[in-house]
Tab-separated table of C-alpha atoms in Angstrom:
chain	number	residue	atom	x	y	z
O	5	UNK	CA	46.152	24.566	37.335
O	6	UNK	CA	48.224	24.240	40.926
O	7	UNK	CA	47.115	23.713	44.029
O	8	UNK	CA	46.648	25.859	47.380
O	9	UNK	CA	49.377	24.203	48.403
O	10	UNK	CA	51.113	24.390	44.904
O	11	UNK	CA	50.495	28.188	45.047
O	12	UNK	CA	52.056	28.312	48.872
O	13	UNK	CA	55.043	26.884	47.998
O	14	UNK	CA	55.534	28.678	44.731
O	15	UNK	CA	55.279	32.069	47.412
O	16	UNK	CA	57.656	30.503	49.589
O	17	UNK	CA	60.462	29.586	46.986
O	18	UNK	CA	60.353	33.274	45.721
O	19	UNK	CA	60.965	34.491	49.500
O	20	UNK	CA	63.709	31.677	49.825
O	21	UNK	CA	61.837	30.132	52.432
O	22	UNK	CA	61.620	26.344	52.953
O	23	UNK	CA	59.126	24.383	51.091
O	24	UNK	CA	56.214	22.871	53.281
O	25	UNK	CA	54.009	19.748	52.788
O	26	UNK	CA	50.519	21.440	54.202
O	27	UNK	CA	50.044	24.743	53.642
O	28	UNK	CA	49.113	24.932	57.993
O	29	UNK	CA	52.497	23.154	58.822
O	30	UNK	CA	53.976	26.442	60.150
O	31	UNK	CA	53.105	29.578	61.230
O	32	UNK	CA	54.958	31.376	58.585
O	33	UNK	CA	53.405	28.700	55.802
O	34	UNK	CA	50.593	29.596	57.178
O	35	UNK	CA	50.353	33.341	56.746
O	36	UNK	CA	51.385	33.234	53.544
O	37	UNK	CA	48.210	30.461	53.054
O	38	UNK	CA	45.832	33.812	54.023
O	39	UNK	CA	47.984	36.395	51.473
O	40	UNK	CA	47.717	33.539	48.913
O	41	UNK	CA	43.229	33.519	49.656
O	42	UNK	CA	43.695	37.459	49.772
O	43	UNK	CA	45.722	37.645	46.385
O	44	UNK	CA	43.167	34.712	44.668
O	45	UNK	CA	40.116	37.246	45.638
O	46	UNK	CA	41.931	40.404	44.070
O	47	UNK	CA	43.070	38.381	40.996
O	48	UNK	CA	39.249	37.325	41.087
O	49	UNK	CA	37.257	40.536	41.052
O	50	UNK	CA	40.122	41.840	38.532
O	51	UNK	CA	38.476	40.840	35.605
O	52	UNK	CA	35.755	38.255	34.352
O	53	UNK	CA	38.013	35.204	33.643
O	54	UNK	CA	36.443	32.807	31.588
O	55	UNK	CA	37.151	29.880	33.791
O	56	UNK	CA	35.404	31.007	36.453
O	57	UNK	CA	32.053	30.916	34.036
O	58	UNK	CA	29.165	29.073	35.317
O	59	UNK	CA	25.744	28.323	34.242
O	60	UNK	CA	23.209	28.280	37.368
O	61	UNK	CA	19.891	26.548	35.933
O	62	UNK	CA	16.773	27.395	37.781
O	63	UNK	CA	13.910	25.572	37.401
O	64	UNK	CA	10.227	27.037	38.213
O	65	UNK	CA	6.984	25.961	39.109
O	66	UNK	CA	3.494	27.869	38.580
O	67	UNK	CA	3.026	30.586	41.221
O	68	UNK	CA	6.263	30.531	42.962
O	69	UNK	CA	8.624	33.788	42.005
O	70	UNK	CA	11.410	33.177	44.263
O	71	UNK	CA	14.230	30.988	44.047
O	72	UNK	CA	17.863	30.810	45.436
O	73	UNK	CA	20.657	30.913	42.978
O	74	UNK	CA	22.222	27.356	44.995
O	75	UNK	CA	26.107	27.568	44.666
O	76	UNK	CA	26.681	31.310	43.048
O	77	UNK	CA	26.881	32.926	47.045
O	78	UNK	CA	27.113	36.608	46.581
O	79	UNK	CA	30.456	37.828	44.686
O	80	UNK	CA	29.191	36.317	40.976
O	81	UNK	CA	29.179	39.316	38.154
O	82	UNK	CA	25.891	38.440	35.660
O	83	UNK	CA	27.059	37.822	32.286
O	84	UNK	CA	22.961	36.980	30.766
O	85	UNK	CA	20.105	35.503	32.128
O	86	UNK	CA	18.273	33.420	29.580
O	87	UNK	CA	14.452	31.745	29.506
O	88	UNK	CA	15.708	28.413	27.588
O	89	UNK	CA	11.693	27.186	27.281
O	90	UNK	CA	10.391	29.981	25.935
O	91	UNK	CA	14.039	31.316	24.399
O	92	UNK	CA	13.891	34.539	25.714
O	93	UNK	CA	16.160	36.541	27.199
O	94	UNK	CA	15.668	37.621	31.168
O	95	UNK	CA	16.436	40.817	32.191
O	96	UNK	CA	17.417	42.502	35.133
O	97	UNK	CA	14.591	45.046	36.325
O	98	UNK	CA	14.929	47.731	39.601
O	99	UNK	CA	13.969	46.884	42.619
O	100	UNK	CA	11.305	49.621	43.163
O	101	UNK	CA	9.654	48.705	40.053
O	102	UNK	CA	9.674	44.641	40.925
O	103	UNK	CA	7.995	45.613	44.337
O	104	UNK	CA	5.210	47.371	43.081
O	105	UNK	CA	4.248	44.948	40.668
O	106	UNK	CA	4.072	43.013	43.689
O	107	UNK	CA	1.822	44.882	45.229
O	108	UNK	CA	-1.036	45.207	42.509
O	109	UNK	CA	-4.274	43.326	43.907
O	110	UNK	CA	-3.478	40.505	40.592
O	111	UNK	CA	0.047	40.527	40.203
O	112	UNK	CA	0.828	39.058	36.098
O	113	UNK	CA	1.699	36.026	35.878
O	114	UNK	CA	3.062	34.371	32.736
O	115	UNK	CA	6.272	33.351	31.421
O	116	UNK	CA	8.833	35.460	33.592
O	117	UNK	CA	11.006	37.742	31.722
O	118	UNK	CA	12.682	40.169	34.155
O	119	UNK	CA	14.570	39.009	37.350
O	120	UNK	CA	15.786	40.927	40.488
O	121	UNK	CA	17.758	39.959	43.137
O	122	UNK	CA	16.424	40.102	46.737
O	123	UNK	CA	18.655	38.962	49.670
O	124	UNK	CA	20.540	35.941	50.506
O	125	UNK	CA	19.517	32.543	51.830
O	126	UNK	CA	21.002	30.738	55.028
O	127	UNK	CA	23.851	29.180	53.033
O	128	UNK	CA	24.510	32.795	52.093
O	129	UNK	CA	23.477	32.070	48.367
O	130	UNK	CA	21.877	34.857	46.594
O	131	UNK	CA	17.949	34.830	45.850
O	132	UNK	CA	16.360	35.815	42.878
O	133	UNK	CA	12.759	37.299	42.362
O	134	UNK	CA	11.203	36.860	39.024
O	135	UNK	CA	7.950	38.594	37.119
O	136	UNK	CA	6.072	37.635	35.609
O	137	UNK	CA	5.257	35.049	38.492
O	138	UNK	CA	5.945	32.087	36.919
O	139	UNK	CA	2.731	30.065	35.425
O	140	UNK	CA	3.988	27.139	35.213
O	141	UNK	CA	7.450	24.850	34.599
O	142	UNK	CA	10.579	26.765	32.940
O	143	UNK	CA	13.959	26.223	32.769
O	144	UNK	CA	15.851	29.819	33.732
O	145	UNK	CA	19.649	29.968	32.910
O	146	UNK	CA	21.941	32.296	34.586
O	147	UNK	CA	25.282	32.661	33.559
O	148	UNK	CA	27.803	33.465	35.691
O	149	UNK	CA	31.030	34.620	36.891
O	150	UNK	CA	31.416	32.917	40.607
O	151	UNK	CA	34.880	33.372	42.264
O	152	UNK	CA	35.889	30.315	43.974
O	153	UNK	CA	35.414	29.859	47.707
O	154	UNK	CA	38.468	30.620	49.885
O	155	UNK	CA	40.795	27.803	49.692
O	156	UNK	CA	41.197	25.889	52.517
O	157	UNK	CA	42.313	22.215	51.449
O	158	UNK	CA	45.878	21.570	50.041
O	159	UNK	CA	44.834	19.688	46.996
O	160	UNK	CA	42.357	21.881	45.975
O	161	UNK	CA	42.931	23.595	42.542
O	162	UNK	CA	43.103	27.187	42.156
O	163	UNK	CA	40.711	28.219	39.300
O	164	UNK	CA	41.709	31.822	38.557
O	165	UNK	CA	45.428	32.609	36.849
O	166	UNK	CA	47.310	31.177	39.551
O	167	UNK	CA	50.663	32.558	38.482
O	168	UNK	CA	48.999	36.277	38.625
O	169	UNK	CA	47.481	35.388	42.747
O	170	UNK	CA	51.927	33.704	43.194
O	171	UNK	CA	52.752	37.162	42.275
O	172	UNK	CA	50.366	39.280	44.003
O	173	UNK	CA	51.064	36.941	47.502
O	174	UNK	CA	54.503	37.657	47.380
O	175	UNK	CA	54.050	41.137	46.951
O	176	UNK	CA	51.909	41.341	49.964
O	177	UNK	CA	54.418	38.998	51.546
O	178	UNK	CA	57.239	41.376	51.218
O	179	UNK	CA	55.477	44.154	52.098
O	180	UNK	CA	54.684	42.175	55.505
O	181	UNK	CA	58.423	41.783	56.343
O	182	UNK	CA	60.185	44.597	54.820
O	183	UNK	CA	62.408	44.835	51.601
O	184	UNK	CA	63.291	40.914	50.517
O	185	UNK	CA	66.712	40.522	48.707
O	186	UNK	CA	66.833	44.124	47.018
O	187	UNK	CA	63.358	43.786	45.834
O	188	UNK	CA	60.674	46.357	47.414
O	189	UNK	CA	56.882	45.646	47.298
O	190	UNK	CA	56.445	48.412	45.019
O	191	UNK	CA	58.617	46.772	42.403
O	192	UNK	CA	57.120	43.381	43.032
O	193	UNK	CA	53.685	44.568	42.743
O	194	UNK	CA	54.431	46.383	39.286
O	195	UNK	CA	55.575	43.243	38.161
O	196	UNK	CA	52.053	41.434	38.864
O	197	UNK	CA	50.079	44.743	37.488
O	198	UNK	CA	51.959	43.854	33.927
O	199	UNK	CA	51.692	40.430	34.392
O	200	UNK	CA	48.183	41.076	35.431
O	201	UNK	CA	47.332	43.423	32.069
O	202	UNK	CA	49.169	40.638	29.678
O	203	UNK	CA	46.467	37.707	31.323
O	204	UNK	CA	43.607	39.934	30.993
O	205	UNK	CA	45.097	41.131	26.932
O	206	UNK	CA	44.959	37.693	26.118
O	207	UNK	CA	41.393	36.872	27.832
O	208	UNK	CA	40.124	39.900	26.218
O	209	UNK	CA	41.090	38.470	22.781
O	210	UNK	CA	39.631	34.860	23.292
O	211	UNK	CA	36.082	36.655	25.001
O	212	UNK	CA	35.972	40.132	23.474
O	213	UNK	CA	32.195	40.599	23.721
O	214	UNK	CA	32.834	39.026	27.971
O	215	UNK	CA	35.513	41.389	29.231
O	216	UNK	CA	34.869	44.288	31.465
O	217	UNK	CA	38.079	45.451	32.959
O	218	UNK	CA	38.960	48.129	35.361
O	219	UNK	CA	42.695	48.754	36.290
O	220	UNK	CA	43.642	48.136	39.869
C-alpha cells in the first residue's frame, strides 16, 4: 500500500514536477492532493475490490427494529446480510412493503429476516430497518464494500489499487494543464482503462462469485 502522500508524489514525478514532503506544501501539490481523492473515488466505485470488504456486526435487542450501520456512511455496495444466531440469511425487502408491515395494528415480531435501509444518521451513517422486529438479542452481519473516506492525512494508506487512482490523477492532471511532454489525456487515460481492466481480471479470478463490473 502507499500513502496519500506516497500517491501525490508518485503524480508529481510522472508530470516532472518536484517532489513535496506534505501533500498541502504547495498550491500545485495541493491540487493534485484533490485529483488524487477524485481518482481514489472513481477507482473505488469501479469495481468491488476485495480489500475494501468489511463486516458491519449489528447487534439487536427485543422490540427495537432500527439500527445505524456505524462506520459504512452511504457509498458501501451489499455483498450479504447474514443472521449469525439463528444462521439465516437476511434479505433485502422494498420499501413499500417494509412500511406497511409497519403499519398493521401488531406488527410480527420474531427473529428478523429481511432488512431495508431507511435514511442516514447525524454522522451520515446509513440506518437499517429490520422485520421481523427483533424479539430479542441477535447478532446481524452485514458485509460490505465501504470505500475509504477522502484522504486527508499524509501517512494515511490508500486502500484501493493505488497504482490504478496514480494513473487516473495524472490523467486528470494533464487534462488540467494541457498536453504534458507529447502525452494527451486521452492517451493517458487509455492507459489507466487497461491498467484498470488487468486489476479488476485478476480480482475477478481470486473473487469470481464477488465481482460485479461495469466498464467506465
Amino acid at each position: 500500500m502507499a500513502t496519500y502522500l506516497e500517491t501525490v508524489n508518485n503524480v508529481l514525478r510522472r508530470l516532472r514536477e518536484p517532489t513535496v514532503t506534505s501533500v498541502n506544501e504547495t498550491n500545485y501539490s495541493a491540487m493534485i492532493g484533490v485529483m488524487v481523492n477524485d481518482a481514489k473515488r472513481e477507482v473505488e466505485d469501479a469495481a468491488e475490490w476485495n480489500s475494501l470488504s468489511s463486516t458491519i456486526t449489528v447487534n439487536t435487542v427485543a422490540d427495537t427494529y432500527n439500527y445505524t450501520l456505524t462506520g459504512a456512511g452511504t457509498r458501501f455496495r451489499v455483498l450479504d446480510v447474514l443472521n449469525d444466531t439463528s444462521n439465516v440469511v437476511v434479505r433485502q425487502a422494498p420499501s413499500h412493503w417494509m412500511n406497511k408491515q409497519f403499519l398493521l395494528a401488531s406488527p410480527a415480531k420474531d427473529t428478523p429476516i429481511y432488512y431495508n435501509f431507511n435514511g442516514v444518521d447525524s454522522s451520515d451513517n446509513t440506518q437499517v430497518d429490520l422485520y421481523p422486529i427483533p424479539n430479542g438479542a441477535y447478532t446481524l452481519r452485514f458485509n460490505l464494500i465501504i470505500p475509504q473516506a477522502e484522504l486527508t492525512s499524509d501517512s494515511t494508506r490508500v486502500v484501493a489499487p493505488h497504482h490504478l487512482i496514480a494513473m487516473l490523477a495524472y490523467a486528470k492532471a494533464i487534462a488540467e494543464r494541457g498536453e504534458d511532454g507529447g502525452n494527451l489525456s486521452s492517451e493517458a487515460y487509455a492507459l489507466y482503462k487497461g491498467a484498470l481492466a488487468n486489476e479488476v481480471a485478476i480480482e475477478r479470478n481470486r473473487y469470481e462469485d464477488e465481482m460485479n463490473w461495469t466498464a467506465p
